[in-house]
Amino acid sequence: MFGETLAAFPESRVMDGFYGGADRLEAMADHVLERMPSRAALLGHSMGARVALEIIRKAPDHVERLALVDTGVHPVKPGEQEGRYRLRDLGRAQGMAALVAQWLPPMMGDAAARDDALMARLTAMCVSAGLAVFEAQIEALLHRPALDALLPAINCPTAAIVGDQDRWSPVAQHEAIAAAIPGARLHVVPDAGHMLPAEAPDAFNRIVAQWLAMSAAGQPGD
């Protein structure tokens, strides 16, 4: 997911290991806090952005700046649990390859979905994660805490970044996030879906560079 971003920003690092198997966002945030620097620019993608927000809730002084990518802040929606459990049950019955074959394509932008090499890499990534990780992460999402009071209290430079073809976490969600966080900036990447960092890495990395240059007032640095 972040291969080209890591190459473009060699001092950056990812939190791998699937949060040590944690099945709650609060525990995932604790896992990251134990491993991240005492102060860092923090970028989270999809569920990782919700983990980043839990880090903001728990330890805001550890976060110099925040980027929320292809995500949402809404509570559990009607029918969401049933949909997630249908995928879980498919994986239990037919294996991860069958689960990923149904779950991944709708997340992709139109061009990325036709990119056989990219789809093969992302499919392999997801299948290799395994069903236990998928189950832990959907439990974390289905038990996610409310964020209503948190966003207006965020006071570090913040960016909301989304692909314009993200049907899983659409642009409107990021417009609302940017509006709720003081000084936050919205970036919409054309022709990209939910897997934006892998689908459009050059455009994504340009935005990351702008985010890293944001001043405390939320404007580009000198």
CSV table of C-alpha atoms in Angstrom, one decimal:
chain,number,residue,atom,x,y,z
A,1,MET,CA,0.0,0.0,0.0
A,2,PHE,CA,2.7,2.5,1.0
A,3,GLY,CA,5.7,1.1,-0.9
A,4,GLU,CA,6.1,4.2,-3.2
A,5,THR,CA,5.5,6.6,-0.3
A,6,LEU,CA,8.1,5.0,1.8
A,7,ALA,CA,10.5,5.3,-1.1
A,8,ALA,CA,9.7,9.0,-1.6
A,9,PHE,CA,10.0,9.8,2.1
A,10,PRO,CA,12.8,7.5,3.3
A,11,GLU,CA,12.6,8.8,6.9
A,12,SER,CA,9.0,7.5,7.2
A,13,ARG,CA,7.9,4.2,8.5
A,14,VAL,CA,4.8,2.0,8.6
A,15,MET,CA,3.3,0.3,11.5
A,16,ASP,CA,3.1,-3.3,10.3
A,17,GLY,CA,2.1,-6.5,12.1
A,18,PHE,CA,-1.7,-5.8,12.1
A,19,TYR,CA,-1.6,-4.1,15.5
A,20,GLY,CA,-0.6,-7.3,17.2
A,21,GLY,CA,-3.9,-8.9,16.5
A,22,ALA,CA,-5.9,-6.3,18.5
A,23,ASP,CA,-9.7,-6.2,17.8
A,24,ARG,CA,-10.5,-2.8,19.2
A,25,LEU,CA,-9.4,0.6,17.9
A,26,GLU,CA,-8.3,1.7,21.4
A,27,ALA,CA,-5.9,-1.3,21.7
A,28,MET,CA,-4.6,-0.7,18.2
A,29,ALA,CA,-3.8,2.9,19.2
A,30,ASP,CA,-2.0,1.7,22.2
A,31,HIS,CA,0.0,-0.7,20.0
A,32,VAL,CA,1.1,2.2,17.8
A,33,LEU,CA,1.9,4.5,20.7
A,34,GLU,CA,4.3,1.9,22.1
A,35,ARG,CA,6.2,1.9,18.8
A,36,MET,CA,6.0,5.4,17.3
A,37,PRO,CA,8.4,8.3,18.1
A,38,SER,CA,7.5,10.6,21.0
A,39,ARG,CA,6.4,13.1,18.3
A,40,ALA,CA,5.6,12.4,14.7
A,41,ALA,CA,3.6,13.3,11.6
A,42,LEU,CA,0.9,10.7,11.7
A,43,LEU,CA,-0.9,9.5,8.5
A,44,GLY,CA,-3.7,6.9,8.6
A,45,HIS,CA,-5.5,5.2,5.7
A,46,SER,CA,-9.0,3.8,6.0
A,47,MET,CA,-9.3,2.0,9.3
A,48,GLY,CA,-5.8,3.3,10.1
A,49,ALA,CA,-7.1,6.8,10.1
A,50,ARG,CA,-9.6,5.8,12.8
A,51,VAL,CA,-6.6,4.4,14.8
A,52,ALA,CA,-4.8,7.7,14.2
A,53,LEU,CA,-7.8,9.6,15.7
A,54,GLU,CA,-7.7,7.3,18.7
A,55,ILE,CA,-4.0,8.3,19.1
A,56,ILE,CA,-5.1,11.9,19.0
A,57,ARG,CA,-7.6,11.2,21.7
A,58,LYS,CA,-5.2,9.4,23.9
A,59,ALA,CA,-1.9,11.3,23.3
A,60,PRO,CA,-2.4,14.5,21.2
A,61,ASP,CA,1.1,15.8,22.2
A,62,HIS,CA,2.6,12.9,20.3
A,63,VAL,CA,1.1,14.1,17.0
A,64,GLU,CA,2.8,17.0,15.2
A,65,ARG,CA,0.4,16.8,12.2
A,66,LEU,CA,-2.3,14.5,11.0
A,67,ALA,CA,-3.4,13.1,7.7
A,68,LEU,CA,-6.7,11.2,7.3
A,69,VAL,CA,-6.9,9.2,4.0
A,70,ASP,CA,-9.9,7.5,2.5
A,71,THR,CA,-11.8,7.1,5.7
A,72,GLY,CA,-14.9,8.1,7.7
A,73,VAL,CA,-15.8,9.2,11.2
A,74,HIS,CA,-19.5,8.1,11.2
A,75,PRO,CA,-20.8,5.6,13.7
A,76,VAL,CA,-21.9,2.1,12.7
A,77,LYS,CA,-24.6,2.3,10.0
A,78,PRO,CA,-27.7,0.2,9.8
A,79,GLY,CA,-26.9,-3.1,8.0
A,80,GLU,CA,-23.1,-2.6,8.3
A,81,GLN,CA,-22.7,-5.4,10.8
A,82,GLU,CA,-24.6,-7.8,8.5
A,83,GLY,CA,-22.5,-6.8,5.5
A,84,ARG,CA,-19.2,-7.3,7.3
A,85,TYR,CA,-20.3,-10.6,8.7
A,86,ARG,CA,-21.4,-11.9,5.3
A,87,LEU,CA,-17.8,-11.3,4.1
A,88,ARG,CA,-16.4,-13.0,7.2
A,89,ASP,CA,-18.7,-16.0,6.7
A,90,LEU,CA,-17.6,-16.2,3.0
A,91,GLY,CA,-14.0,-16.3,4.1
A,92,ARG,CA,-14.8,-19.0,6.7
A,93,ALA,CA,-16.6,-21.1,4.1
A,94,GLN,CA,-14.5,-20.6,1.0
A,95,GLY,CA,-11.2,-19.0,2.2
A,96,MET,CA,-9.6,-15.6,1.9
A,97,ALA,CA,-9.2,-15.6,-1.9
A,98,ALA,CA,-13.0,-15.8,-2.2
A,99,LEU,CA,-13.5,-13.1,0.4
A,100,VAL,CA,-10.9,-10.7,-1.3
A,101,ALA,CA,-12.3,-11.4,-4.7
A,102,GLN,CA,-15.7,-9.9,-3.5
A,103,TRP,CA,-14.3,-7.3,-1.2
A,104,LEU,CA,-11.5,-5.6,-3.1
A,105,PRO,CA,-12.8,-4.7,-6.6
A,106,PRO,CA,-15.6,-2.3,-5.5
A,107,MET,CA,-12.9,-0.4,-3.6
A,108,MET,CA,-10.8,0.4,-6.6
A,109,GLY,CA,-11.1,3.3,-9.0
A,110,ASP,CA,-12.0,2.5,-12.6
A,111,ALA,CA,-8.5,2.6,-14.0
A,112,ALA,CA,-6.9,0.7,-11.1
A,113,ALA,CA,-9.5,-2.1,-11.3
A,114,ARG,CA,-8.3,-2.7,-14.9
A,115,ASP,CA,-4.6,-2.8,-13.8
A,116,ASP,CA,-4.0,-6.5,-13.6
A,117,ALA,CA,-0.6,-6.1,-12.0
A,118,LEU,CA,-1.8,-3.8,-9.3
A,119,MET,CA,-4.9,-5.9,-8.6
A,120,ALA,CA,-2.7,-9.0,-8.3
A,121,ARG,CA,-0.4,-7.2,-5.8
A,122,LEU,CA,-3.2,-5.9,-3.6
A,123,THR,CA,-5.0,-9.2,-3.8
A,124,ALA,CA,-1.9,-11.0,-2.6
A,125,MET,CA,-1.4,-8.5,0.2
A,126,CYS,CA,-5.0,-9.0,1.4
A,127,VAL,CA,-5.0,-12.8,1.1
A,128,SER,CA,-1.7,-13.1,3.0
A,129,ALA,CA,-3.1,-11.1,5.9
A,130,GLY,CA,-5.4,-14.0,6.6
A,131,LEU,CA,-8.9,-14.4,8.0
A,132,ALA,CA,-8.0,-13.9,11.6
A,133,VAL,CA,-6.7,-10.4,10.8
A,134,PHE,CA,-9.8,-9.6,8.8
A,135,GLU,CA,-12.1,-10.8,11.6
A,136,ALA,CA,-10.2,-8.7,14.3
A,137,GLN,CA,-10.4,-5.6,12.1
A,138,ILE,CA,-14.1,-5.8,11.4
A,139,GLU,CA,-14.7,-6.3,15.1
A,140,ALA,CA,-12.7,-3.2,15.8
A,141,LEU,CA,-14.7,-1.3,13.2
A,142,LEU,CA,-18.0,-2.5,14.5
A,143,HIS,CA,-17.1,-1.4,18.1
A,144,ARG,CA,-15.7,1.9,17.1
A,145,PRO,CA,-16.0,4.8,19.5
A,146,ALA,CA,-17.9,8.0,18.7
A,147,LEU,CA,-15.8,10.9,17.3
A,148,ASP,CA,-18.3,13.8,17.4
A,149,ALA,CA,-16.5,15.7,20.1
A,150,LEU,CA,-13.0,14.9,19.0
A,151,LEU,CA,-12.7,16.5,15.6
A,152,PRO,CA,-13.3,20.1,16.6
A,153,ALA,CA,-10.7,19.8,19.4
A,154,ILE,CA,-7.9,18.7,17.0
A,155,ASN,CA,-5.4,21.6,16.9
A,156,CYS,CA,-2.5,20.3,14.7
A,157,PRO,CA,-2.1,20.8,11.0
A,158,THR,CA,-4.5,18.3,9.4
A,159,ALA,CA,-5.2,17.1,5.9
A,160,ALA,CA,-8.2,15.0,4.6
A,161,ILE,CA,-7.2,13.1,1.5
A,162,VAL,CA,-9.5,11.1,-0.8
A,163,GLY,CA,-9.8,9.6,-4.3
A,164,ASP,CA,-12.7,11.1,-6.2
A,165,GLN,CA,-13.8,7.5,-7.1
A,166,ASP,CA,-13.8,6.2,-3.6
A,167,ARG,CA,-17.2,4.6,-3.2
A,168,TRP,CA,-16.4,3.1,0.2
A,169,SER,CA,-15.4,6.4,1.8
A,170,PRO,CA,-16.7,9.0,-0.6
A,171,VAL,CA,-15.6,12.6,-1.0
A,172,ALA,CA,-18.5,14.0,1.0
A,173,GLN,CA,-17.2,12.2,4.1
A,174,HIS,CA,-13.9,14.0,3.8
A,175,GLU,CA,-15.6,17.3,3.1
A,176,ALA,CA,-17.4,16.9,6.4
A,177,ILE,CA,-14.1,15.9,8.2
A,178,ALA,CA,-12.3,18.9,6.8
A,179,ALA,CA,-15.1,21.2,7.9
A,180,ALA,CA,-15.2,19.8,11.4
A,181,ILE,CA,-11.4,20.1,12.1
A,182,PRO,CA,-10.2,23.7,12.5
A,183,GLY,CA,-7.8,24.7,9.7
A,184,ALA,CA,-8.0,21.3,8.0
A,185,ARG,CA,-7.3,21.1,4.2
A,186,LEU,CA,-9.2,18.8,1.8
A,187,HIS,CA,-7.4,17.1,-1.1
A,188,VAL,CA,-9.3,15.2,-3.7
A,189,VAL,CA,-7.3,13.1,-6.2
A,190,PRO,CA,-8.9,12.5,-9.6
A,191,ASP,CA,-9.4,9.0,-11.0
A,192,ALA,CA,-8.6,7.1,-7.8
A,193,GLY,CA,-10.5,4.9,-5.4
A,194,HIS,CA,-10.2,3.7,-1.8
A,195,MET,CA,-6.7,2.3,-2.3
A,196,LEU,CA,-5.4,5.8,-3.3
A,197,PRO,CA,-1.8,5.5,-2.0
A,198,ALA,CA,-1.3,2.4,-4.3
A,199,GLU,CA,-3.6,3.6,-7.1
A,200,ALA,CA,-2.1,7.0,-7.7
A,201,PRO,CA,1.2,7.1,-5.7
A,202,ASP,CA,2.7,10.1,-7.5
A,203,ALA,CA,-0.3,12.3,-6.9
A,204,PHE,CA,-0.6,11.0,-3.3
A,205,ASN,CA,3.0,11.7,-2.6
A,206,ARG,CA,2.7,15.3,-3.9
A,207,ILE,CA,-0.1,15.8,-1.4
A,208,VAL,CA,1.9,14.2,1.4
A,209,ALA,CA,4.8,16.7,0.7
A,210,GLN,CA,2.3,19.6,0.9
A,211,TRP,CA,0.9,18.2,4.2
A,212,LEU,CA,4.4,18.0,5.6
A,213,ALA,CA,5.0,21.6,4.6
A,214,MET,CA,1.8,22.9,6.3
A,215,SER,CA,2.4,25.5,9.0
A,216,ALA,CA,0.7,25.4,12.3
A,217,ALA,CA,-2.0,27.7,10.9
A,218,GLY,CA,-2.8,25.0,8.3
A,219,GLN,CA,-1.2,26.9,5.4
A,220,PRO,CA,1.8,25.9,3.2
A,221,GLY,CA,5.0,26.5,5.0
A,222,ASP,CA,7.6,29.0,3.8
